[in-house]
GROMACS .gro file of C-alpha atoms in nm:
model
  215
    1MET     CA    1  10.932  -1.217 -14.720
    2ALA     CA    2  10.687  -1.134 -14.998
    3ASN     CA    3  10.607  -1.505 -15.040
    4HIS     CA    4  10.528  -1.540 -14.669
    5VAL     CA    5  10.295  -1.240 -14.685
    6LEU     CA    6  10.126  -1.382 -14.995
    7HIS     CA    7  10.078  -1.725 -14.837
    8GLY     CA    8   9.949  -1.567 -14.515
    9SER     CA    9   9.699  -1.356 -14.707
   10ARG     CA   10   9.579  -1.656 -14.906
   11LEU     CA   11   9.542  -1.863 -14.589
   12ARG     CA   12   9.328  -1.592 -14.431
   13ARG     CA   13   9.110  -1.579 -14.742
   14VAL     CA   14   9.071  -1.957 -14.734
   15LEU     CA   15   8.972  -1.950 -14.367
   16ASN     CA   16   8.731  -1.661 -14.417
   17THR     CA   17   8.571  -1.833 -14.715
   18ALA     CA   18   8.535  -2.159 -14.522
   19GLU     CA   19   8.378  -1.971 -14.231
   20ARG     CA   20   8.123  -1.795 -14.454
   21ASN     CA   21   8.038  -2.118 -14.630
   22GLY     CA   22   8.006  -2.295 -14.297
   23GLN     CA   23   7.746  -2.045 -14.183
   24ARG     CA   24   7.548  -2.126 -14.494
   25CYS     CA   25   7.581  -2.504 -14.470
   26GLY     CA   26   7.583  -2.563 -14.093
   27GLY     CA   27   7.207  -2.554 -14.037
   28PRO     CA   28   7.105  -2.800 -14.312
   29VAL     CA   29   7.385  -3.041 -14.218
   30LEU     CA   30   7.289  -3.026 -13.850
   31LEU     CA   31   6.923  -3.090 -13.929
   32SER     CA   32   7.003  -3.376 -14.167
   33GLY     CA   33   7.224  -3.536 -13.901
   34LEU     CA   34   6.940  -3.527 -13.649
   35VAL     CA   35   6.699  -3.681 -13.898
   36VAL     CA   36   6.941  -3.954 -14.007
   37GLY     CA   37   7.038  -4.043 -13.649
   38ALA     CA   38   6.682  -4.067 -13.524
   39GLY     CA   39   6.562  -4.246 -13.839
   40ILE     CA   40   6.828  -4.520 -13.833
   41ILE     CA   41   6.772  -4.590 -13.463
   42GLU     CA   42   6.395  -4.599 -13.509
   43LEU     CA   43   6.432  -4.844 -13.797
   44SER     CA   44   6.685  -5.064 -13.619
   45ALA     CA   45   6.510  -5.075 -13.281
   46GLY     CA   46   6.158  -5.084 -13.426
   47PRO     CA   47   6.087  -5.300 -13.734
   48LEU     CA   48   6.425  -5.477 -13.717
   49GLY     CA   49   6.396  -5.542 -13.342
   50GLN     CA   50   6.763  -5.482 -13.258
   51ASN     CA   51   6.887  -5.381 -12.915
   52SER     CA   52   7.017  -5.034 -12.832
   53ARG     CA   53   7.386  -5.122 -12.841
   54PHE     CA   54   7.365  -5.281 -13.184
   55SER     CA   55   7.155  -4.989 -13.313
   56LEU     CA   56   7.416  -4.736 -13.202
   57GLU     CA   57   7.698  -4.940 -13.356
   58LEU     CA   58   7.501  -4.964 -13.681
   59LEU     CA   59   7.442  -4.588 -13.676
   60THR     CA   60   7.812  -4.517 -13.620
   61LEU     CA   61   7.912  -4.753 -13.902
   62LEU     CA   62   7.665  -4.607 -14.151
   63VAL     CA   63   7.747  -4.246 -14.068
   64LEU     CA   64   8.124  -4.289 -14.092
   65GLN     CA   65   8.141  -4.533 -14.382
   66LEU     CA   66   7.849  -4.446 -14.609
   67VAL     CA   67   7.589  -4.184 -14.523
   68GLY     CA   68   7.806  -3.912 -14.370
   69PRO     CA   69   8.063  -3.833 -14.643
   70LEU     CA   70   7.809  -3.875 -14.923
   71LEU     CA   71   7.528  -3.672 -14.771
   72VAL     CA   72   7.751  -3.395 -14.638
   73SER     CA   73   7.923  -3.359 -14.977
   74LEU     CA   74   7.589  -3.359 -15.155
   75LEU     CA   75   7.435  -3.094 -14.929
   76ALA     CA   76   7.743  -2.873 -14.942
   77MET     CA   77   7.760  -2.900 -15.321
   78ALA     CA   78   7.395  -2.800 -15.362
   79LEU     CA   79   7.431  -2.508 -15.122
   80MET     CA   80   7.767  -2.383 -15.247
   81MET     CA   81   7.733  -2.422 -15.624
   82PRO     CA   82   7.609  -2.063 -15.684
   83ASN     CA   83   7.894  -1.928 -15.472
   84TRP     CA   84   8.150  -2.136 -15.660
   85LEU     CA   85   8.026  -2.000 -15.993
   86ASP     CA   86   8.014  -1.646 -15.860
   87ARG     CA   87   8.381  -1.676 -15.764
   88VAL     CA   88   8.460  -1.806 -16.112
   89GLU     CA   89   8.289  -1.501 -16.263
   90ARG     CA   90   8.495  -1.268 -16.044
   91HIS     CA   91   8.832  -1.446 -16.045
   92GLY     CA   92   8.831  -1.657 -16.360
   93SER     CA   93   9.048  -1.965 -16.382
   94ARG     CA   94   9.224  -1.883 -16.051
   95ALA     CA   95   8.905  -1.918 -15.845
   96TRP     CA   96   9.000  -2.270 -15.735
   97LEU     CA   97   9.304  -2.142 -15.541
   98ILE     CA   98   9.071  -2.030 -15.263
   99SER     CA   99   8.756  -2.234 -15.321
  100VAL     CA  100   8.909  -2.583 -15.331
  101PRO     CA  101   9.108  -2.567 -15.003
  102ALA     CA  102   8.818  -2.384 -14.836
  103SER     CA  103   8.582  -2.660 -14.949
  104ALA     CA  104   8.815  -2.931 -14.818
  105LEU     CA  105   8.838  -2.760 -14.480
  106LEU     CA  106   8.465  -2.699 -14.466
  107ALA     CA  107   8.383  -3.061 -14.550
  108ALA     CA  108   8.589  -3.194 -14.259
  109VAL     CA  109   8.412  -2.962 -14.013
  110LEU     CA  110   8.068  -3.039 -14.154
  111LEU     CA  111   8.134  -3.414 -14.130
  112VAL     CA  112   8.210  -3.377 -13.759
  113LEU     CA  113   7.893  -3.169 -13.714
  114PHE     CA  114   7.690  -3.432 -13.896
  115LEU     CA  115   7.844  -3.711 -13.689
  116VAL     CA  116   7.781  -3.540 -13.356
  117SER     CA  117   7.423  -3.443 -13.440
  118SER     CA  118   7.333  -3.790 -13.572
  119LEU     CA  119   7.486  -3.971 -13.274
  120CYS     CA  120   7.319  -3.737 -13.025
  121ALA     CA  121   6.983  -3.790 -13.195
  122GLY     CA  122   7.045  -4.163 -13.200
  123ALA     CA  123   7.133  -4.176 -12.830
  124LEU     CA  124   6.821  -3.980 -12.740
  125THR     CA  125   6.604  -4.203 -12.958
  126THR     CA  126   6.721  -4.539 -12.823
  127PRO     CA  127   6.463  -4.713 -12.601
  128ARG     CA  128   6.681  -4.709 -12.288
  129SER     CA  129   6.643  -4.479 -11.990
  130ASP     CA  130   7.011  -4.483 -11.891
  131LEU     CA  131   7.130  -4.183 -12.090
  132ILE     CA  132   7.476  -4.185 -11.932
  133GLY     CA  133   7.520  -4.549 -12.020
  134GLU     CA  134   7.410  -4.474 -12.374
  135ALA     CA  135   7.666  -4.196 -12.401
  136GLN     CA  136   7.947  -4.419 -12.270
  137ALA     CA  137   7.853  -4.700 -12.507
  138LEU     CA  138   7.837  -4.451 -12.790
  139LEU     CA  139   8.180  -4.301 -12.723
  140SER     CA  140   8.340  -4.641 -12.680
  141GLY     CA  141   8.220  -4.742 -13.025
  142VAL     CA  142   8.368  -4.443 -13.209
  143ALA     CA  143   8.734  -4.483 -13.310
  144LEU     CA  144   8.932  -4.167 -13.377
  145GLN     CA  145   9.099  -4.330 -13.676
  146ASP     CA  146   8.760  -4.397 -13.836
  147VAL     CA  147   8.648  -4.039 -13.776
  148LEU     CA  148   8.968  -3.898 -13.930
  149ARG     CA  149   8.933  -4.129 -14.229
  150ALA     CA  150   8.573  -4.017 -14.283
  151MET     CA  151   8.680  -3.651 -14.257
  152LEU     CA  152   8.953  -3.710 -14.513
  153ARG     CA  153   8.712  -3.886 -14.747
  154CYS     CA  154   8.454  -3.608 -14.718
  155SER     CA  155   8.721  -3.339 -14.778
  156PHE     CA  156   8.847  -3.526 -15.082
  157PHE     CA  157   8.497  -3.561 -15.226
  158LEU     CA  158   8.397  -3.197 -15.184
  159ALA     CA  159   8.732  -3.058 -15.299
  160CYS     CA  160   8.715  -3.266 -15.618
  161ILE     CA  161   8.356  -3.162 -15.683
  162CYS     CA  162   8.447  -2.797 -15.629
  163ALA     CA  163   8.745  -2.817 -15.866
  164TRP     CA  164   8.539  -2.993 -16.132
  165SER     CA  165   8.245  -2.753 -16.099
  166GLN     CA  166   8.462  -2.442 -16.121
  167TRP     CA  167   8.656  -2.577 -16.418
  168ARG     CA  168   8.334  -2.666 -16.600
  169GLY     CA  169   8.177  -2.336 -16.495
  170TYR     CA  170   8.470  -2.146 -16.640
  171GLN     CA  171   8.426  -2.330 -16.969
  172GLU     CA  172   8.052  -2.262 -16.976
  173LEU     CA  173   8.096  -1.894 -16.890
  174LYS     CA  174   8.323  -1.851 -17.190
  175ARG     CA  175   8.041  -1.992 -17.402
  176GLN     CA  176   7.799  -1.745 -17.238
  177ARG     CA  177   7.558  -2.009 -17.115
  178HIS     CA  178   7.255  -1.900 -16.910
  179PRO     CA  179   7.340  -1.907 -16.535
  180ALA     CA  180   7.029  -2.103 -16.434
  181LEU     CA  181   7.092  -2.372 -16.696
  182MET     CA  182   7.459  -2.381 -16.599
  183VAL     CA  183   7.382  -2.437 -16.228
  184SER     CA  184   7.135  -2.714 -16.312
  185ASN     CA  185   7.381  -2.894 -16.537
  186LEU     CA  186   7.668  -2.860 -16.291
  187LEU     CA  187   7.459  -3.000 -16.006
  188ILE     CA  188   7.389  -3.312 -16.212
  189GLU     CA  189   7.756  -3.340 -16.313
  190GLY     CA  190   7.864  -3.288 -15.951
  191LEU     CA  191   7.633  -3.568 -15.840
  192MET     CA  192   7.785  -3.801 -16.098
  193VAL     CA  193   8.136  -3.701 -15.990
  194LEU     CA  194   8.046  -3.772 -15.628
  195PHE     CA  195   7.915  -4.121 -15.707
  196ALA     CA  196   8.218  -4.193 -15.924
  197LEU     CA  197   8.454  -4.086 -15.644
  198LYS     CA  198   8.266  -4.305 -15.396
  199LEU     CA  199   8.289  -4.601 -15.632
  200ILE     CA  200   8.661  -4.546 -15.684
  201TRP     CA  201   8.714  -4.519 -15.309
  202ILE     CA  202   8.537  -4.842 -15.219
  203THR     CA  203   8.679  -5.044 -15.510
  204LEU     CA  204   9.039  -4.923 -15.505
  205LEU     CA  205   9.139  -4.739 -15.187
  206ASP     CA  206   8.946  -4.940 -14.927
  207PRO     CA  207   9.066  -5.281 -15.057
  208ILE     CA  208   9.426  -5.154 -15.048
  209ARG     CA  209   9.378  -5.044 -14.688
  210LEU     CA  210   9.220  -5.378 -14.590
  211GLN     CA  211   9.504  -5.575 -14.751
  212ALA     CA  212   9.763  -5.363 -14.567
  213ALA     CA  213   9.581  -5.416 -14.238
  214SER     CA  214   9.579  -5.793 -14.286
  215LEU     CA  215   9.956  -5.818 -14.342
   0.00000   0.00000   0.00000
């Protein structure tokens, strides 16, 4: 009974933390999605001279496979780093018990927000007057499996960055490093971790998935 109460309390703290962090990150992610969606469509339909259908398919591919997980993880890391370190100062080495699952949950929601905002901006930017047709073409090109895979990838990235940052922050706090210098260093380290995770994903996990799909 006590274990159920403890798990329920921890789950509520995770959800509350994810909600507070989402309020902080939602606006920048929404704005970046609008900019990315409109920018890719403008580039594809303008200088590259592609038609609307191809431009929307290109936008969907880039958002789900490349831009979305990376940019969402990067924005969330930059916005949440001070909060992660503040939790380390208050809870020590056990800070990750709440921060890491909250970050994973937040990343999945932010990825969906980024996807929706970028695709809406892309549909509105395409040089076709049939908005309903654009919406139908857009929805037909988005596979649920690809969306779930992108959400999983984004959650994995941000959770790993959070765990690394809080572990390194705990080490630096014991050495009594200056907070401003610590945040700056951890942002650079987090960026390197993010790129390393992306490289591992595309060189190891994606080839395994493609080989399994071809069998």
